[in-house]
């Protein structure tokens, strides 16, 4: 037997098996053999059914009445498509409860979503506020650092100016002191007495101790004590 013949036999056997199973399934559901869709044509109708079809009963006005509530009576003849109808595992009240619970959960989720959105908005606002405050602090810090730099620069200028002033003053007293470093002590003492005691003390600081003593001894007896006290209490020129 060739391959095509085998395939034809297998296909015919499969179709025959499916047809027999289809008819058996319909008979189990209570469908009359001659009423089975497609396959009912191969079954003859019962005599009583054929007689009823040949002599139809006189037509009478019929009224369509709604099925009574609570009635579970189904039509005697069920169609083949009724087999594929799946009965719901929930009753009407259970479905209503389920729908209500789903609505409640949905409402809670919407509310939580709104709260989260509000929290995110507040967090963003607080973050922006903190960023602004940080930026302001940075500006203040930069301003303080600049001000501190200016103060240090100003202080250095003042210190440099003060040192320059002291150095000029010391240099000036040293130059003036050279005029009293030589010459007659009596004459130079009288000249020294023409300066104020504090200025005379600064001139004496630039001289050697022996020369300063000679000049003090010649400033005059009535002025000696005053000039001597000023010289003793005078600060060094470098610390002035």
mmCIF file of C-alpha atoms in Angstrom:
data_model
loop_
_atom_site.group_PDB
_atom_site.id
_atom_site.type_symbol
_atom_site.label_atom_id
_atom_site.label_comp_id
_atom_site.label_asym_id
_atom_site.label_seq_id
_atom_site.Cartn_x
_atom_site.Cartn_y
_atom_site.Cartn_z
ATOM 1 C CA UNK A 1 0.000 0.000 0.000
ATOM 2 C CA UNK A 2 1.408 3.330 -1.000
ATOM 3 C CA UNK A 3 1.852 6.354 1.246
ATOM 4 C CA UNK A 4 -1.111 8.361 -0.099
ATOM 5 C CA UNK A 5 -3.484 5.438 0.480
ATOM 6 C CA UNK A 6 -2.300 5.154 4.084
ATOM 7 C CA UNK A 7 -2.833 8.853 4.673
ATOM 8 C CA UNK A 8 -6.351 8.611 3.194
ATOM 9 C CA UNK A 9 -7.238 5.664 5.424
ATOM 10 C CA UNK A 10 -5.934 7.423 8.515
ATOM 11 C CA UNK A 11 -7.863 10.606 7.693
ATOM 12 C CA UNK A 12 -11.071 8.642 6.998
ATOM 13 C CA UNK A 13 -10.723 6.725 10.234
ATOM 14 C CA UNK A 14 -10.172 9.930 12.157
ATOM 15 C CA UNK A 15 -13.226 11.593 10.644
ATOM 16 C CA UNK A 16 -15.318 8.485 11.326
ATOM 17 C CA UNK A 17 -14.191 8.411 14.971
ATOM 18 C CA UNK A 18 -14.909 12.096 15.401
ATOM 19 C CA UNK A 19 -18.359 11.685 13.843
ATOM 20 C CA UNK A 20 -19.243 8.766 16.122
ATOM 21 C CA UNK A 21 -18.045 10.666 19.192
ATOM 22 C CA UNK A 22 -20.044 13.723 18.069
ATOM 23 C CA UNK A 23 -23.241 11.668 17.689
ATOM 24 C CA UNK A 24 -22.702 9.886 21.016
ATOM 25 C CA UNK A 25 -22.130 13.181 22.804
ATOM 26 C CA UNK A 26 -25.331 14.640 21.326
ATOM 27 C CA UNK A 27 -27.330 11.585 22.364
ATOM 28 C CA UNK A 28 -25.987 11.904 25.925
ATOM 29 C CA UNK A 29 -27.400 15.438 26.022
ATOM 30 C CA UNK A 30 -30.847 14.115 25.135
ATOM 31 C CA UNK A 31 -30.928 15.300 21.533
ATOM 32 C CA UNK A 32 -33.036 13.086 19.265
ATOM 33 C CA UNK A 33 -31.005 11.311 16.568
ATOM 34 C CA UNK A 34 -32.845 12.963 13.691
ATOM 35 C CA UNK A 35 -32.373 16.401 15.328
ATOM 36 C CA UNK A 36 -28.584 16.205 15.558
ATOM 37 C CA UNK A 37 -27.109 18.987 13.432
ATOM 38 C CA UNK A 38 -25.359 17.779 10.262
ATOM 39 C CA UNK A 39 -25.485 14.108 11.217
ATOM 40 C CA UNK A 40 -29.274 13.914 11.843
ATOM 41 C CA UNK A 41 -30.003 13.379 8.149
ATOM 42 C CA UNK A 42 -28.776 9.773 8.327
ATOM 43 C CA UNK A 43 -31.347 8.845 10.986
ATOM 44 C CA UNK A 44 -35.031 8.350 9.949
ATOM 45 C CA UNK A 45 -37.667 10.272 11.843
ATOM 46 C CA UNK A 46 -40.062 8.307 14.095
ATOM 47 C CA UNK A 47 -43.521 7.723 12.608
ATOM 48 C CA UNK A 48 -45.280 9.859 15.200
ATOM 49 C CA UNK A 49 -42.888 12.770 14.528
ATOM 50 C CA UNK A 50 -43.411 12.441 10.760
ATOM 51 C CA UNK A 51 -47.194 12.282 11.238
ATOM 52 C CA UNK A 52 -47.166 15.385 13.361
ATOM 53 C CA UNK A 53 -45.242 17.250 10.675
ATOM 54 C CA UNK A 54 -47.660 16.053 7.912
ATOM 55 C CA UNK A 55 -50.831 17.041 9.790
ATOM 56 C CA UNK A 56 -50.140 20.248 11.567
ATOM 57 C CA UNK A 57 -52.553 21.180 14.307
ATOM 58 C CA UNK A 58 -54.859 24.142 13.767
ATOM 59 C CA UNK A 59 -53.216 27.352 14.659
ATOM 60 C CA UNK A 60 -54.446 28.979 17.791
ATOM 61 C CA UNK A 61 -53.538 32.333 19.112
ATOM 62 C CA UNK A 62 -50.665 31.878 21.413
ATOM 63 C CA UNK A 63 -49.506 34.250 24.016
ATOM 64 C CA UNK A 64 -45.921 34.630 24.933
ATOM 65 C CA UNK A 65 -45.683 34.450 28.634
ATOM 66 C CA UNK A 66 -42.613 35.310 30.584
ATOM 67 C CA UNK A 67 -41.105 32.506 32.605
ATOM 68 C CA UNK A 68 -42.018 32.534 36.217
ATOM 69 C CA UNK A 69 -39.459 33.911 38.554
ATOM 70 C CA UNK A 70 -37.492 31.277 40.332
ATOM 71 C CA UNK A 71 -38.373 28.660 37.744
ATOM 72 C CA UNK A 72 -35.390 26.510 36.762
ATOM 73 C CA UNK A 73 -37.232 24.503 34.098
ATOM 74 C CA UNK A 74 -35.300 24.438 30.853
ATOM 75 C CA UNK A 75 -36.551 23.553 27.362
ATOM 76 C CA UNK A 76 -36.675 19.849 26.761
ATOM 77 C CA UNK A 77 -34.575 20.099 23.653
ATOM 78 C CA UNK A 78 -31.209 21.703 24.162
ATOM 79 C CA UNK A 79 -29.089 22.948 21.332
ATOM 80 C CA UNK A 80 -25.589 21.735 20.770
ATOM 81 C CA UNK A 81 -24.139 25.194 21.567
ATOM 82 C CA UNK A 82 -25.545 24.945 25.115
ATOM 83 C CA UNK A 83 -22.761 22.496 25.834
ATOM 84 C CA UNK A 84 -20.188 25.301 25.595
ATOM 85 C CA UNK A 85 -22.033 27.615 28.024
ATOM 86 C CA UNK A 86 -20.145 27.789 31.324
ATOM 87 C CA UNK A 87 -22.118 28.459 34.446
ATOM 88 C CA UNK A 88 -20.793 31.363 36.544
ATOM 89 C CA UNK A 89 -19.275 30.305 39.889
ATOM 90 C CA UNK A 90 -20.704 33.451 41.551
ATOM 91 C CA UNK A 91 -24.273 34.390 42.303
ATOM 92 C CA UNK A 92 -25.733 37.792 41.488
ATOM 93 C CA UNK A 93 -25.327 39.047 45.065
ATOM 94 C CA UNK A 94 -21.742 37.819 45.153
ATOM 95 C CA UNK A 95 -21.013 39.580 41.878
ATOM 96 C CA UNK A 96 -22.521 42.796 43.244
ATOM 97 C CA UNK A 97 -20.360 42.486 46.367
ATOM 98 C CA UNK A 98 -17.307 41.824 44.224
ATOM 99 C CA UNK A 99 -18.028 44.871 42.052
ATOM 100 C CA UNK A 100 -18.555 47.029 45.156
ATOM 101 C CA UNK A 101 -15.270 45.788 46.643
ATOM 102 C CA UNK A 102 -13.447 46.509 43.388
ATOM 103 C CA UNK A 103 -14.908 50.015 43.311
ATOM 104 C CA UNK A 104 -13.828 50.582 46.917
ATOM 105 C CA UNK A 105 -10.321 49.348 46.190
ATOM 106 C CA UNK A 106 -10.171 51.546 43.094
ATOM 107 C CA UNK A 107 -11.284 54.553 45.136
ATOM 108 C CA UNK A 108 -8.659 53.814 47.796
ATOM 109 C CA UNK A 109 -5.981 53.521 45.113
ATOM 110 C CA UNK A 110 -7.067 56.843 43.596
ATOM 111 C CA UNK A 111 -6.953 58.458 47.032
ATOM 112 C CA UNK A 112 -3.506 57.046 47.733
ATOM 113 C CA UNK A 113 -2.318 58.172 44.332
ATOM 114 C CA UNK A 114 -3.593 61.684 45.098
ATOM 115 C CA UNK A 115 -1.848 61.670 48.490
ATOM 116 C CA UNK A 116 1.400 60.482 46.931
ATOM 117 C CA UNK A 117 1.164 63.185 44.287
ATOM 118 C CA UNK A 118 0.607 65.782 47.002
ATOM 119 C CA UNK A 119 3.574 64.478 48.977
ATOM 120 C CA UNK A 120 5.749 64.569 45.899
ATOM 121 C CA UNK A 121 4.639 68.137 45.196
ATOM 122 C CA UNK A 122 5.452 69.188 48.771
ATOM 123 C CA UNK A 123 8.795 67.391 48.620
ATOM 124 C CA UNK A 124 9.645 69.189 45.390
ATOM 125 C CA UNK A 125 8.660 72.538 46.897
ATOM 126 C CA UNK A 126 10.773 71.843 49.998
ATOM 127 C CA UNK A 127 13.675 70.747 47.812
ATOM 128 C CA UNK A 128 13.420 73.962 45.793
ATOM 129 C CA UNK A 129 13.250 76.000 49.030
ATOM 130 C CA UNK A 130 16.326 74.232 50.425
ATOM 131 C CA UNK A 131 18.166 74.780 47.145
ATOM 132 C CA UNK A 132 17.343 78.482 47.303
ATOM 133 C CA UNK A 133 18.486 78.689 50.938
ATOM 134 C CA UNK A 134 21.698 76.846 50.102
ATOM 135 C CA UNK A 135 22.347 79.167 47.180
ATOM 136 C CA UNK A 136 21.725 82.174 49.468
ATOM 137 C CA UNK A 137 24.132 80.765 52.057
ATOM 138 C CA UNK A 138 26.709 80.246 49.341
ATOM 139 C CA UNK A 139 26.304 83.864 48.248
ATOM 140 C CA UNK A 140 26.700 85.037 51.850
ATOM 141 C CA UNK A 141 29.731 82.818 52.311
ATOM 142 C CA UNK A 142 31.338 84.149 49.151
ATOM 143 C CA UNK A 143 30.576 87.701 50.287
ATOM 144 C CA UNK A 144 32.118 87.056 53.719
ATOM 145 C CA UNK A 145 35.190 85.486 52.174
ATOM 146 C CA UNK A 146 35.593 88.471 49.860
ATOM 147 C CA UNK A 147 35.070 90.868 52.755
ATOM 148 C CA UNK A 148 37.615 88.944 54.838
ATOM 149 C CA UNK A 149 40.094 89.113 51.995
ATOM 150 C CA UNK A 150 39.557 92.850 51.704
ATOM 151 C CA UNK A 151 40.022 93.263 55.464
ATOM 152 C CA UNK A 152 43.244 91.267 55.379
ATOM 153 C CA UNK A 153 44.460 93.356 52.461
ATOM 154 C CA UNK A 154 43.511 96.536 54.278
ATOM 155 C CA UNK A 155 45.192 95.323 57.448
ATOM 156 C CA UNK A 156 48.342 94.513 55.556
ATOM 157 C CA UNK A 157 48.272 97.950 53.998
ATOM 158 C CA UNK A 158 47.789 99.562 57.406
ATOM 159 C CA UNK A 159 50.554 97.472 58.965
ATOM 160 C CA UNK A 160 52.868 98.199 56.085
ATOM 161 C CA UNK A 161 52.016 101.886 56.326
ATOM 162 C CA UNK A 162 52.581 101.857 60.074
ATOM 163 C CA UNK A 163 55.903 100.106 59.702
ATOM 164 C CA UNK A 164 56.888 102.590 57.022
ATOM 165 C CA UNK A 165 55.870 105.473 59.274
ATOM 166 C CA UNK A 166 57.827 104.104 62.213
ATOM 167 C CA UNK A 167 60.800 103.474 59.997
ATOM 168 C CA UNK A 168 60.651 107.029 58.640
ATOM 169 C CA UNK A 169 60.326 108.434 62.143
ATOM 170 C CA UNK A 170 63.203 106.325 63.440
ATOM 171 C CA UNK A 171 65.299 107.316 60.487
ATOM 172 C CA UNK A 172 64.451 110.967 61.098
ATOM 173 C CA UNK A 173 65.446 110.807 64.789
ATOM 174 C CA UNK A 174 68.615 108.958 63.854
ATOM 175 C CA UNK A 175 69.519 111.670 61.374
ATOM 176 C CA UNK A 176 68.813 114.339 63.949
ATOM 177 C CA UNK A 177 70.820 112.442 66.541
ATOM 178 C CA UNK A 178 73.926 112.604 64.362
ATOM 179 C CA UNK A 179 73.913 116.367 64.891
ATOM 180 C CA UNK A 180 74.355 115.790 68.659
ATOM 181 C CA UNK A 181 76.816 112.907 68.427
ATOM 182 C CA UNK A 182 79.813 115.256 68.197
ATOM 183 C CA UNK A 183 80.738 118.719 69.341
ATOM 184 C CA UNK A 184 80.995 120.494 72.664
ATOM 185 C CA UNK A 185 78.743 118.802 75.218
ATOM 186 C CA UNK A 186 77.834 122.074 76.964
ATOM 187 C CA UNK A 187 76.784 123.740 73.749
ATOM 188 C CA UNK A 188 74.982 120.657 72.441
ATOM 189 C CA UNK A 189 73.236 120.255 75.806
ATOM 190 C CA UNK A 190 71.776 123.735 75.539
ATOM 191 C CA UNK A 191 70.536 122.954 72.024
ATOM 192 C CA UNK A 192 68.965 119.734 73.266
ATOM 193 C CA UNK A 193 67.101 121.692 75.952
ATOM 194 C CA UNK A 194 65.258 123.543 73.190
ATOM 195 C CA UNK A 195 63.352 120.319 72.319
ATOM 196 C CA UNK A 196 60.508 118.967 74.362
ATOM 197 C CA UNK A 197 61.560 116.290 76.905
ATOM 198 C CA UNK A 198 59.913 113.476 74.907
ATOM 199 C CA UNK A 199 61.596 114.526 71.641
ATOM 200 C CA UNK A 200 64.910 115.043 73.403
ATOM 201 C CA UNK A 201 64.601 111.504 74.809
ATOM 202 C CA UNK A 202 64.193 110.098 71.265
ATOM 203 C CA UNK A 203 67.303 111.997 70.137
ATOM 204 C CA UNK A 204 69.263 110.638 73.084
ATOM 205 C CA UNK A 205 68.155 107.072 72.197
ATOM 206 C CA UNK A 206 70.074 107.308 68.923
ATOM 207 C CA UNK A 207 73.318 108.215 70.743
ATOM 208 C CA UNK A 208 75.745 106.123 72.702
ATOM 209 C CA UNK A 209 74.970 106.008 76.463
ATOM 210 C CA UNK A 210 78.100 108.004 77.419
ATOM 211 C CA UNK A 211 77.290 110.781 74.931
ATOM 212 C CA UNK A 212 73.627 110.847 76.031
ATOM 213 C CA UNK A 213 74.775 111.293 79.667
ATOM 214 C CA UNK A 214 77.060 114.195 78.728
ATOM 215 C CA UNK A 215 74.220 115.993 76.965
ATOM 216 C CA UNK A 216 71.809 115.433 79.870
ATOM 217 C CA UNK A 217 74.358 116.890 82.295
ATOM 218 C CA UNK A 218 74.418 120.086 80.207
ATOM 219 C CA UNK A 219 70.690 120.728 79.634
ATOM 220 C CA UNK A 220 70.553 122.851 82.753
ATOM 221 C CA UNK A 221 70.098 122.083 86.398
ATOM 222 C CA UNK A 222 66.436 123.038 86.488
ATOM 223 C CA UNK A 223 65.614 120.821 83.437
ATOM 224 C CA UNK A 224 67.867 117.856 84.107
ATOM 225 C CA UNK A 225 65.373 115.855 86.168
ATOM 226 C CA UNK A 226 62.526 116.309 83.679
ATOM 227 C CA UNK A 227 64.689 115.303 80.680
ATOM 228 C CA UNK A 228 66.219 112.411 82.558
ATOM 229 C CA UNK A 229 62.758 111.019 83.453
ATOM 230 C CA UNK A 230 61.591 111.338 79.847
ATOM 231 C CA UNK A 231 64.697 109.508 78.612
ATOM 232 C CA UNK A 232 64.257 106.738 81.192
ATOM 233 C CA UNK A 233 60.566 106.180 80.326
ATOM 234 C CA UNK A 234 60.981 106.481 76.554
ATOM 235 C CA UNK A 235 60.077 103.393 74.518
ATOM 236 C CA UNK A 236 62.509 102.035 71.984
ATOM 237 C CA UNK A 237 62.063 103.627 68.595
ATOM 238 C CA UNK A 238 61.435 100.263 66.919
ATOM 239 C CA UNK A 239 58.303 99.761 69.099
ATOM 240 C CA UNK A 240 56.894 103.247 68.695
#
